PDB file of C-alpha atoms in Angstrom:
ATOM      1  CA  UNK A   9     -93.950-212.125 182.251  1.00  0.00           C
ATOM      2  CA  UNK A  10     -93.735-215.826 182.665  1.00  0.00           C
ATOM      3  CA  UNK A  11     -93.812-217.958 179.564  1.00  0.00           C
ATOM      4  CA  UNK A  12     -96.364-221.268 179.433  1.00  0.00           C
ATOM      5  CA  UNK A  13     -93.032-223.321 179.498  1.00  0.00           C
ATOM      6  CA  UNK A  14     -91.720-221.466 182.382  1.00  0.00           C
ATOM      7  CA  UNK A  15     -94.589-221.658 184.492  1.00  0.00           C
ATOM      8  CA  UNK A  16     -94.995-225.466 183.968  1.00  0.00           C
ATOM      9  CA  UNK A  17     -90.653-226.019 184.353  1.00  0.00           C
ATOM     10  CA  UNK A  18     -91.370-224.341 187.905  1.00  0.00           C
ATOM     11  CA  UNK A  19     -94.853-226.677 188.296  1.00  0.00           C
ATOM     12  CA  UNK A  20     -92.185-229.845 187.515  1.00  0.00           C
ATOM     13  CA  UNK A  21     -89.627-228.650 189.861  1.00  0.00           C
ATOM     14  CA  UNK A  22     -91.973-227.856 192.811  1.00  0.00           C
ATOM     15  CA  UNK A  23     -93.075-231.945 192.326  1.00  0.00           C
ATOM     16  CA  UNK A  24     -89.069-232.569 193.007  1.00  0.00           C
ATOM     17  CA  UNK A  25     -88.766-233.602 196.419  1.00  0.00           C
ATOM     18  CA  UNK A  26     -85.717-234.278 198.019  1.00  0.00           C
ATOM     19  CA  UNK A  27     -83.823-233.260 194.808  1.00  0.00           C
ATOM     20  CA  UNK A  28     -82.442-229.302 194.639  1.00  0.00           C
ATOM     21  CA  UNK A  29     -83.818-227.435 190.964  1.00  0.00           C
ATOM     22  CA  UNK A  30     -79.798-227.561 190.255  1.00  0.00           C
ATOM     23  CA  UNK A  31     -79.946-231.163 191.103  1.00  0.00           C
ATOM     24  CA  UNK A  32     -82.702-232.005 188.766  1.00  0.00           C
ATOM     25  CA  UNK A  33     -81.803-229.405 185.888  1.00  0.00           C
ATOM     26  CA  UNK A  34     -78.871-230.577 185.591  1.00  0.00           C
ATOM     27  CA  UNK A  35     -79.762-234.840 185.013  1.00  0.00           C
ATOM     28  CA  UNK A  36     -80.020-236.147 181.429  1.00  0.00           C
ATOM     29  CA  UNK A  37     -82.522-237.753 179.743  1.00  0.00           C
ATOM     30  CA  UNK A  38     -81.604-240.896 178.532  1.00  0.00           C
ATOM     31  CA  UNK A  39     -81.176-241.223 175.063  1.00  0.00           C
ATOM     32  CA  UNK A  40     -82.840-244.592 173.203  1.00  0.00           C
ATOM     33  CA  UNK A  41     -80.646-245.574 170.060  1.00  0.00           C
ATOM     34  CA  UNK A  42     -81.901-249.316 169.832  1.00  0.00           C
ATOM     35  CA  UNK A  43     -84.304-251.782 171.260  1.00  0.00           C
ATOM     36  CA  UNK A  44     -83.573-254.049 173.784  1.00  0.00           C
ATOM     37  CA  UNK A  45     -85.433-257.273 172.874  1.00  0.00           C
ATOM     38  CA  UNK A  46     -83.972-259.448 170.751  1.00  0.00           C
ATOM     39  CA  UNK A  47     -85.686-260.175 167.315  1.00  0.00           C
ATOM     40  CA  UNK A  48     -87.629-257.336 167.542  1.00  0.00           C
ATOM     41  CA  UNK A  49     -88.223-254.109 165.042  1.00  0.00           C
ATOM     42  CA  UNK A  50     -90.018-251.277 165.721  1.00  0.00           C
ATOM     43  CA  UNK A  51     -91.169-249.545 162.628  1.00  0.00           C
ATOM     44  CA  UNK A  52     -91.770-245.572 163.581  1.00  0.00           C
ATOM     45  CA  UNK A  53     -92.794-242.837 161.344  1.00  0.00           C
ATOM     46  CA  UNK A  54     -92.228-239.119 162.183  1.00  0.00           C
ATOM     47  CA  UNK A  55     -93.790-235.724 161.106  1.00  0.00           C
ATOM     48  CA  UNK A  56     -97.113-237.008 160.629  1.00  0.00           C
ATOM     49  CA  UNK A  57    -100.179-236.695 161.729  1.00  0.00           C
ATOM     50  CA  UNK A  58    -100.563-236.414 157.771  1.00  0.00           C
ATOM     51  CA  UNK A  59    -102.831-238.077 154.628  1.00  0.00           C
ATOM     52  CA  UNK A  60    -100.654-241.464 154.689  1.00  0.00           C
ATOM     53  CA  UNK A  61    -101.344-242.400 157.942  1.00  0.00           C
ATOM     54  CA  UNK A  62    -104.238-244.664 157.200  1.00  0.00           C
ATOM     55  CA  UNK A  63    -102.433-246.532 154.738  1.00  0.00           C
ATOM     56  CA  UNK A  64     -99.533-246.838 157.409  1.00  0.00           C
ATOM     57  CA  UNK A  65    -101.672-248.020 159.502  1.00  0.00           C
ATOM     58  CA  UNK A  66    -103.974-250.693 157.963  1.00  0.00           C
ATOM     59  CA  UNK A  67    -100.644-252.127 156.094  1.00  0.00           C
ATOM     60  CA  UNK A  68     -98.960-252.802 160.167  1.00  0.00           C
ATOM     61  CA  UNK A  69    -102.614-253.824 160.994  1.00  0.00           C
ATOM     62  CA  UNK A  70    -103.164-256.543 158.190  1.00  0.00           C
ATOM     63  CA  UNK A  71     -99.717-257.946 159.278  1.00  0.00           C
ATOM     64  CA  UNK A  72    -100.418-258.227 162.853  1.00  0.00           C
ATOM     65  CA  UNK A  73     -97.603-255.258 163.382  1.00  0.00           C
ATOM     66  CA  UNK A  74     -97.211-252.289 165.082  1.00  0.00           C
ATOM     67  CA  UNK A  75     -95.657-249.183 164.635  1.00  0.00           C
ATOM     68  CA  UNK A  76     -95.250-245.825 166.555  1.00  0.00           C
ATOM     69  CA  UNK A  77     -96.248-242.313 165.635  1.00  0.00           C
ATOM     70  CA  UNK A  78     -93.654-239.517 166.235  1.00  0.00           C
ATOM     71  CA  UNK A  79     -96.071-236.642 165.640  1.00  0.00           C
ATOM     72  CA  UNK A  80     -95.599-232.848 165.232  1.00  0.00           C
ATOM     73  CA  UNK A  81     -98.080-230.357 166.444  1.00  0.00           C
ATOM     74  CA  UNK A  82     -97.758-228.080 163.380  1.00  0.00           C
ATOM     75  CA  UNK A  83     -95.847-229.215 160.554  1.00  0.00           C
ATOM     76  CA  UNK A  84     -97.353-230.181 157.822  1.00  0.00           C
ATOM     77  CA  UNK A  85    -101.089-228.960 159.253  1.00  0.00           C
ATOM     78  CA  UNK A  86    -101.848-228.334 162.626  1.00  0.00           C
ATOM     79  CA  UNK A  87    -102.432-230.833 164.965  1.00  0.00           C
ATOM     80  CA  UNK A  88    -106.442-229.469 166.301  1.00  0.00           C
ATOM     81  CA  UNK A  89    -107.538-229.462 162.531  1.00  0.00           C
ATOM     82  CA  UNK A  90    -110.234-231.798 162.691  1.00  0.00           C
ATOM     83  CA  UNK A  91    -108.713-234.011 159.986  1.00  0.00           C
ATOM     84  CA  UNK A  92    -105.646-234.243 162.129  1.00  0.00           C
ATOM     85  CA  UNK A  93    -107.736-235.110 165.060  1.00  0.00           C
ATOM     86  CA  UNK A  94    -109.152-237.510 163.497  1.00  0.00           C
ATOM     87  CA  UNK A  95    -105.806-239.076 162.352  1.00  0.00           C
ATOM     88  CA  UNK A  96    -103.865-239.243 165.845  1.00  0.00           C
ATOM     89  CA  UNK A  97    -106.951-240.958 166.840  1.00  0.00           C
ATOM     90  CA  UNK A  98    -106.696-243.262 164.560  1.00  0.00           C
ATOM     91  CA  UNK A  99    -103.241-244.234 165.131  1.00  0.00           C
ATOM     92  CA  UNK A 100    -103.512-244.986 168.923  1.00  0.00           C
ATOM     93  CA  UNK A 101    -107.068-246.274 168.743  1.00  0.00           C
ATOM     94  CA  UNK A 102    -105.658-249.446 166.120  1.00  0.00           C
ATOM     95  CA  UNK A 103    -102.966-249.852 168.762  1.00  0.00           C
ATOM     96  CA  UNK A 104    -100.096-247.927 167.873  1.00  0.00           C
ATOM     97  CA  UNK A 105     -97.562-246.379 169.683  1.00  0.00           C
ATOM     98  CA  UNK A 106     -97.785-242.466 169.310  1.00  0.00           C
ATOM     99  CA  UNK A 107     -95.027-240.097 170.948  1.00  0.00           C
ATOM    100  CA  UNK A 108     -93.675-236.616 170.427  1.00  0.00           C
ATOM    101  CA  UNK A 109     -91.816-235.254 167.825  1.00  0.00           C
ATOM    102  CA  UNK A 110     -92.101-231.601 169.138  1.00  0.00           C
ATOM    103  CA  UNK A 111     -94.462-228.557 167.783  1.00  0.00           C
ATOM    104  CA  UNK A 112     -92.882-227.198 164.858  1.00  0.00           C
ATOM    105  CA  UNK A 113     -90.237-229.700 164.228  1.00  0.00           C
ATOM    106  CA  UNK A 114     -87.187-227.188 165.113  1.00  0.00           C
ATOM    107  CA  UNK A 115     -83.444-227.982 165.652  1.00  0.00           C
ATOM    108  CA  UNK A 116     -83.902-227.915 169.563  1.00  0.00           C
ATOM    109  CA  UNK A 117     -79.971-227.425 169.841  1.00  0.00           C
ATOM    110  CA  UNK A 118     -80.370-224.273 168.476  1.00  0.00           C
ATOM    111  CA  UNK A 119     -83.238-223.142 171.062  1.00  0.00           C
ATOM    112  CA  UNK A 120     -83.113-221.786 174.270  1.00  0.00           C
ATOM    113  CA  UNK A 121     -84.225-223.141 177.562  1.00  0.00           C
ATOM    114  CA  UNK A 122     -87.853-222.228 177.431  1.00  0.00           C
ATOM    115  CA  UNK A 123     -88.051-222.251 173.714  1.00  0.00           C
ATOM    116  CA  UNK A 124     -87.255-226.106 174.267  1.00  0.00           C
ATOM    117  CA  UNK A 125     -90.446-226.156 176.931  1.00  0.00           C
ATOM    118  CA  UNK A 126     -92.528-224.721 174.470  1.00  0.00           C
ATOM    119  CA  UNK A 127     -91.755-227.179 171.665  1.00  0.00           C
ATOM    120  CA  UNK A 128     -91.976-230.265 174.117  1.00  0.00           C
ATOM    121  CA  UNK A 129     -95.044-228.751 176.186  1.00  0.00           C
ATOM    122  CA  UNK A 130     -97.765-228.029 173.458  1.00  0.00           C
ATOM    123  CA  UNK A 131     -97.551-231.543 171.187  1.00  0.00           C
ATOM    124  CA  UNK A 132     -97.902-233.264 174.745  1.00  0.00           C
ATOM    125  CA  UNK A 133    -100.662-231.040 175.529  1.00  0.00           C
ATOM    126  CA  UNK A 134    -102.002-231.699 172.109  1.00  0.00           C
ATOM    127  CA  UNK A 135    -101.936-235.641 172.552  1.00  0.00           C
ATOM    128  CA  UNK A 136    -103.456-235.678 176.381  1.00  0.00           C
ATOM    129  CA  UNK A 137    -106.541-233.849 174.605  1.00  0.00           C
ATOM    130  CA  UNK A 138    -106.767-235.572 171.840  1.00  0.00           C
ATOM    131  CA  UNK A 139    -106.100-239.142 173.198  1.00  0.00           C
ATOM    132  CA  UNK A 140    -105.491-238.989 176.719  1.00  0.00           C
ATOM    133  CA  UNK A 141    -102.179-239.987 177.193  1.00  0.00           C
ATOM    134  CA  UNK A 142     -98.664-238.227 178.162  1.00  0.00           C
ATOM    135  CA  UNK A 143     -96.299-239.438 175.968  1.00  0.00           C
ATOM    136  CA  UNK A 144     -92.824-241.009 177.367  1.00  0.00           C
ATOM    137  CA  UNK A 145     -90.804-240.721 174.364  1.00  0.00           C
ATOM    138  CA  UNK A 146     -89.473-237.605 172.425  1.00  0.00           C
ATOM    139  CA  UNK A 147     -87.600-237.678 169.003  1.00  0.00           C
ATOM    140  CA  UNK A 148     -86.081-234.315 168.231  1.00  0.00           C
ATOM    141  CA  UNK A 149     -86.367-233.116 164.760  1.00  0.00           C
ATOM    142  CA  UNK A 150     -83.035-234.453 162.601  1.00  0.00           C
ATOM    143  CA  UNK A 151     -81.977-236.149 165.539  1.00  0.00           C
ATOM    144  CA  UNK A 152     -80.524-233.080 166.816  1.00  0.00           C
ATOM    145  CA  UNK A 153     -79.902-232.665 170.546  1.00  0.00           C
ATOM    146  CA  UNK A 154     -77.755-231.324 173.411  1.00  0.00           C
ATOM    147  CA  UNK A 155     -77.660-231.089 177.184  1.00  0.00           C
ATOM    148  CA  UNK A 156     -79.861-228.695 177.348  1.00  0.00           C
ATOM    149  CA  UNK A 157     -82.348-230.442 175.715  1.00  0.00           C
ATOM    150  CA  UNK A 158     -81.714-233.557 177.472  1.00  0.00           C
ATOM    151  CA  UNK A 159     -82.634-231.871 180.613  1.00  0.00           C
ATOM    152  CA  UNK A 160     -85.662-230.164 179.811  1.00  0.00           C
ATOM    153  CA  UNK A 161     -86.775-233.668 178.661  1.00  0.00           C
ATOM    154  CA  UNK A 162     -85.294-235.582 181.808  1.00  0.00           C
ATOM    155  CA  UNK A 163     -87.603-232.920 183.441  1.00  0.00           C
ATOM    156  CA  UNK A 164     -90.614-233.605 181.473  1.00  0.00           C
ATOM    157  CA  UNK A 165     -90.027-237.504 182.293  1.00  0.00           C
ATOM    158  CA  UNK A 166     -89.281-238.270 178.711  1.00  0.00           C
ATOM    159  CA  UNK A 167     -86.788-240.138 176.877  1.00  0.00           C
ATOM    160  CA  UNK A 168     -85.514-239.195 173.702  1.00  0.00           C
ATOM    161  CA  UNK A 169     -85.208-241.470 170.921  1.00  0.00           C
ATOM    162  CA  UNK A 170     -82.920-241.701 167.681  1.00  0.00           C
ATOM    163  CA  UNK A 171     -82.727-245.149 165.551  1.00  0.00           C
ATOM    164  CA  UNK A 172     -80.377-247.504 164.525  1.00  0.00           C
ATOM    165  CA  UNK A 173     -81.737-247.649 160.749  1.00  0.00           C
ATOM    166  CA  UNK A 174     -82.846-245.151 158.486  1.00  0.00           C
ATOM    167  CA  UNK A 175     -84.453-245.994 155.365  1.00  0.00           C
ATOM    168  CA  UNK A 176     -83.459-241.909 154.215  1.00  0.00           C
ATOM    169  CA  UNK A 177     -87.271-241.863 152.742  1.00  0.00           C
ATOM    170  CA  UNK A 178     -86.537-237.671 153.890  1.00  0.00           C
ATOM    171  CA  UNK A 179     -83.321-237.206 152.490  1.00  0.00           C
ATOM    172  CA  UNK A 180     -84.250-238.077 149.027  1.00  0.00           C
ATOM    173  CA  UNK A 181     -84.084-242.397 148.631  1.00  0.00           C
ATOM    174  CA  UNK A 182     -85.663-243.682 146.410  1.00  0.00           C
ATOM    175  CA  UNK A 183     -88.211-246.520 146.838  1.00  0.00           C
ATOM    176  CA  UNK A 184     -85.671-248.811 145.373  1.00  0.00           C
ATOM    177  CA  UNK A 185     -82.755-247.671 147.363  1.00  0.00           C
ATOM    178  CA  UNK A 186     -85.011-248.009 150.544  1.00  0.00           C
ATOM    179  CA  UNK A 187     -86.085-251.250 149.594  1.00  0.00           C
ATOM    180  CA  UNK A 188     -81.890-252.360 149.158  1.00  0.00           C
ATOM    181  CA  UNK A 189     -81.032-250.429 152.327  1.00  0.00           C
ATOM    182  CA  UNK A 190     -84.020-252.856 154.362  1.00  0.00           C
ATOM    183  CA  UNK A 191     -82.145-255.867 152.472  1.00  0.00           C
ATOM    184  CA  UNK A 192     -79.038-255.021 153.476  1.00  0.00           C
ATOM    185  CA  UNK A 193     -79.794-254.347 157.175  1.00  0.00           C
ATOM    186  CA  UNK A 194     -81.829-257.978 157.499  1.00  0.00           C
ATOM    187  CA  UNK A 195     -78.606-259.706 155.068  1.00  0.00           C
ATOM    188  CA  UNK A 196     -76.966-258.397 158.571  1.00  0.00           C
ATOM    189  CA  UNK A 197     -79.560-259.716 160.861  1.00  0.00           C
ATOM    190  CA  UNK A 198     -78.354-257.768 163.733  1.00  0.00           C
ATOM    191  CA  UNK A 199     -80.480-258.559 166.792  1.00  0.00           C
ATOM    192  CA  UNK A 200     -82.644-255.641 166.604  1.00  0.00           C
ATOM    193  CA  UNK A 201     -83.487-252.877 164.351  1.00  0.00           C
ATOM    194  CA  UNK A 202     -85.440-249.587 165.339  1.00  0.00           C
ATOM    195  CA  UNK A 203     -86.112-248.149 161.507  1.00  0.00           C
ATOM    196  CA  UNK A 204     -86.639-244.507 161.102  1.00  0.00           C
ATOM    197  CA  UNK A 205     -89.729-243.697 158.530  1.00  0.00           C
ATOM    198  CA  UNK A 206     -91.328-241.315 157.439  1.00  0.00           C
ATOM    199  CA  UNK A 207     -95.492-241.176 157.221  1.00  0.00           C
ATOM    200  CA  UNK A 208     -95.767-238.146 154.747  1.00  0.00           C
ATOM    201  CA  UNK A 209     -93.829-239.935 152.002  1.00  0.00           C
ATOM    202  CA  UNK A 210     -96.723-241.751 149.887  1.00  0.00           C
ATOM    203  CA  UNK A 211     -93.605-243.678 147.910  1.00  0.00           C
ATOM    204  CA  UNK A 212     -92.829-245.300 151.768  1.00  0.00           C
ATOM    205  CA  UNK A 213     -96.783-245.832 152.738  1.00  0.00           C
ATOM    206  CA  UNK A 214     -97.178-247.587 149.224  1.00  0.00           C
ATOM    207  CA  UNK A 215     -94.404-249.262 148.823  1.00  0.00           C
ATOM    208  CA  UNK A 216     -91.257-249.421 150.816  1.00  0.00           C
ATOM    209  CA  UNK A 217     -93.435-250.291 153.865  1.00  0.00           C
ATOM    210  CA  UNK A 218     -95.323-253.430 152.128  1.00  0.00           C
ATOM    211  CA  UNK A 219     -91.762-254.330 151.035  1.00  0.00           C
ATOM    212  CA  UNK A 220     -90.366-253.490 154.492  1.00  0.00           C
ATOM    213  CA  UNK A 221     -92.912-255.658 156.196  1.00  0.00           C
ATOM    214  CA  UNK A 222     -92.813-258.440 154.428  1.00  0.00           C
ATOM    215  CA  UNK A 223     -89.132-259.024 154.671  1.00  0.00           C
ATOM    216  CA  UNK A 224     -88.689-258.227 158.528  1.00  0.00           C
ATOM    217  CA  UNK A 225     -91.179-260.723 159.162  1.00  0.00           C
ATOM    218  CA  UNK A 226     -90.145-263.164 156.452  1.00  0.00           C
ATOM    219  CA  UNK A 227     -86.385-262.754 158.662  1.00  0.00           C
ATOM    220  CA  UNK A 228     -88.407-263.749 161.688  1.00  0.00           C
ATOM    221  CA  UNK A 229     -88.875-260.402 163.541  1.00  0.00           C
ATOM    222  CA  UNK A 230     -91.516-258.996 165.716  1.00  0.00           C
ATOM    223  CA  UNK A 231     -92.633-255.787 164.193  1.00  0.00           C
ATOM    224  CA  UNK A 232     -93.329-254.281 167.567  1.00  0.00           C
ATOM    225  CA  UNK A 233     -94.274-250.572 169.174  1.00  0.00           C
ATOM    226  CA  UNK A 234     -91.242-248.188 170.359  1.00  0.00           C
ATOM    227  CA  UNK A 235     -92.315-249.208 174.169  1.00  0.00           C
ATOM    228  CA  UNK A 236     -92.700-253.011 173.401  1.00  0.00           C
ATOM    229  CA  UNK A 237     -89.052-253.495 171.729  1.00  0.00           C
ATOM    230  CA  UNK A 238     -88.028-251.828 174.750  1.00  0.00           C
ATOM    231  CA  UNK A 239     -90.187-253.317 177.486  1.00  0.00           C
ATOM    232  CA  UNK A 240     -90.874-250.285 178.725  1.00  0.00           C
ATOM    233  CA  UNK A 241     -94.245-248.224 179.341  1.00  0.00           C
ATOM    234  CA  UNK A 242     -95.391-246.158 176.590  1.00  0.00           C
ATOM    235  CA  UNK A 243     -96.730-243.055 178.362  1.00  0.00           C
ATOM    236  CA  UNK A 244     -96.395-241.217 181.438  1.00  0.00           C
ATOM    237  CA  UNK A 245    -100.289-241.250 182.227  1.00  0.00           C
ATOM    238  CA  UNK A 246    -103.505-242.121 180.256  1.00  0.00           C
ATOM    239  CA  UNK A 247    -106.908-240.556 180.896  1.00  0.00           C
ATOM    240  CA  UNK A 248    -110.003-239.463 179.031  1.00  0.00           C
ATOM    241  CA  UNK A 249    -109.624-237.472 175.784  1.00  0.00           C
ATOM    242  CA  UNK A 250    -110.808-233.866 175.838  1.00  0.00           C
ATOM    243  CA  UNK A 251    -113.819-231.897 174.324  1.00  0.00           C
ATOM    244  CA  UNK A 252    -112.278-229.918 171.560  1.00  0.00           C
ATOM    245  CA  UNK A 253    -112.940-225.875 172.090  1.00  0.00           C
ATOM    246  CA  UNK A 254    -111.913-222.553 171.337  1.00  0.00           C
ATOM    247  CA  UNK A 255    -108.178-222.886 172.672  1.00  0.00           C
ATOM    248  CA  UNK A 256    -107.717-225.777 170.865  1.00  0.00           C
ATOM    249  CA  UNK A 257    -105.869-223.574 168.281  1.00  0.00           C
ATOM    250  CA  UNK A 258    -102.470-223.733 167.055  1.00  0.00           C
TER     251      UNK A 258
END
C-alpha cells in the first residue's frame, strides 16, 4: 500500500517533463545560510505556532519589522487546534513570513525517504488550509540535513534554510547572554544577519526580542521577512484558506 508521501512524490515526478525521476531525485535543494541584501536581518522564530506568538508579533509590528514563522504541525499542540489556527493566521495576516519547519520536528537525517515526505507534506498541507499558501522555505529541526533530504525538498520546490546567528534561546541562554550574543554580532556589523529564535521561549518574546529590535535597528538594519532579505518569493502558490472539517486532525 502506497503511503500519502509516496503517492504525492509520484504526483511531483509525473509534473517533471523532460527530466528522468533519476534526474530529478537525484538534484539538491539549495540550502539558504544567509541573506543576500545588504543591511538587512531577518528575525525568524521556529517551533511555534505557540502562546508567544502574539507578543512576537505586535513587538515586529510596533517597529515597522517583520519576521518569519518556521512552524511545526505538532509540536508543542497540533497545528488544526483552533487556538493554533487562530495563531498561524495571525502571523501571516500582520504580514509575516510563515514557512515549514516539518510535522513533528524530527531529525530528518535519520528518516527514510517517505518518512521525509510525510514530515514535509502534512505542515504544507496544514498551511495551504489554514492560510492558503505553499510555503517555499523549509528549516529542518536542529538544522539537521542530508542528501536525501535535500532531494525530497528540491522535489517539493523548497529551499531549506539554516542561519548565520543563533541567539541559543533553545539550548539554554539566558536572556542576558542572548542580549551579549546580539551585541556582539552588530559590534561586528557584518552585512547581514539571519538570527535564529525561538517563539515558545516567553524570556525571548519579552525580552531578548525588544532588546534585539531595538539594537538592529539602532545599527541601521532592515528587520525584514526570510523572502525579502533574500529577494526572493515567499511561497510556491497562494489561494483561498480552507473550511476546517473532520480531517483536519492531526
Amino acid at each position: 500500500m502506497f503511503t500519502k508521501a509516496a503517492v504525492f512524490v509520484t504526483a511531483c515526478l509525473a509534473l517533471v517533463g523532460s527530466a528522468s525521476p533519476t534526474e530529478k531525485r537525484q538534484s539538491l535543494a539549495q540550502v539558504i545560510t544567509r541573506c543576500t541584501k545588504p543591511n538587512t536581518a531577518a528575525l525568524t522564530f521556529d517551533d511555534g505556532p505557540w502562546v508567544y506568538l502574539y507578543d512576537v508579533s505586535k513587538a515586529l509590528v510596533a517597529a515597522n519589522a517583520t519576521g518569519t514563522f518556521f512552524f511545526n504541525g505538532n509540536n508543542y499542540e497540533c497545528i488544526y487546534n483552533a487556538d493554533q489556527i487562530k495563531r498561524v493566521q495571525y502571523a501571516f495576516d500582520h504580514g509575516h513570513q510563515v514557512a515549514s519547519h516539518t510535522w513533528f520536528h524530527k531529525d530528518l537525517s535519520t528518516l527514510t525517504w517517505d518518512q521525509i515526505h510525510d514530515e514535509m507534506w502534512r505542515v504544507e498541507l496544514a498551511l495551504q488550509r489554514i492560510v492558503g499558501v505553499v510555503p517555499a522555505f523549509m528549516r529542518p529541526p536542529y538544522g539537521s540535513y542530508n542528501d536525501l533530504v535535500r532531494q525530497a525538498s528540491y522535489i517539493r520546490g523548497q529551499k531549506l534554510v539554516i542561519w548565520d546567528f543563533d541567539s541559543g534561546d533553545s539550548v539554554g541562554a539566558t536572556p542576558a547572554q542572548s542580549e551579549t550574543d546580539y551585541d556582539d554580532l552588530i559590534a561586528g556589523y557584518p552585512s547581514t544577519i539571519l538570527a535564529l529564535n525561538h517563539e515558545t521561549i516567553e524570556t525571548t518574546a519579552h525580552q531578548v526580542l525588544p532588546y534585539a529590535i531595538q539594537k538592529l535597528q539602532a545599527a541601521g538594519y532592515q528587520l525584514v521577512s526570510l523572502a525579502d532579505c533574500l529577494g526572493l518569493p515567499a511561497y510556491q502558490s497562494q489561494g483561498p484558506r480552507g473550511t476546517p472539517d473532520s480531517s483536519w486532525t492531526c
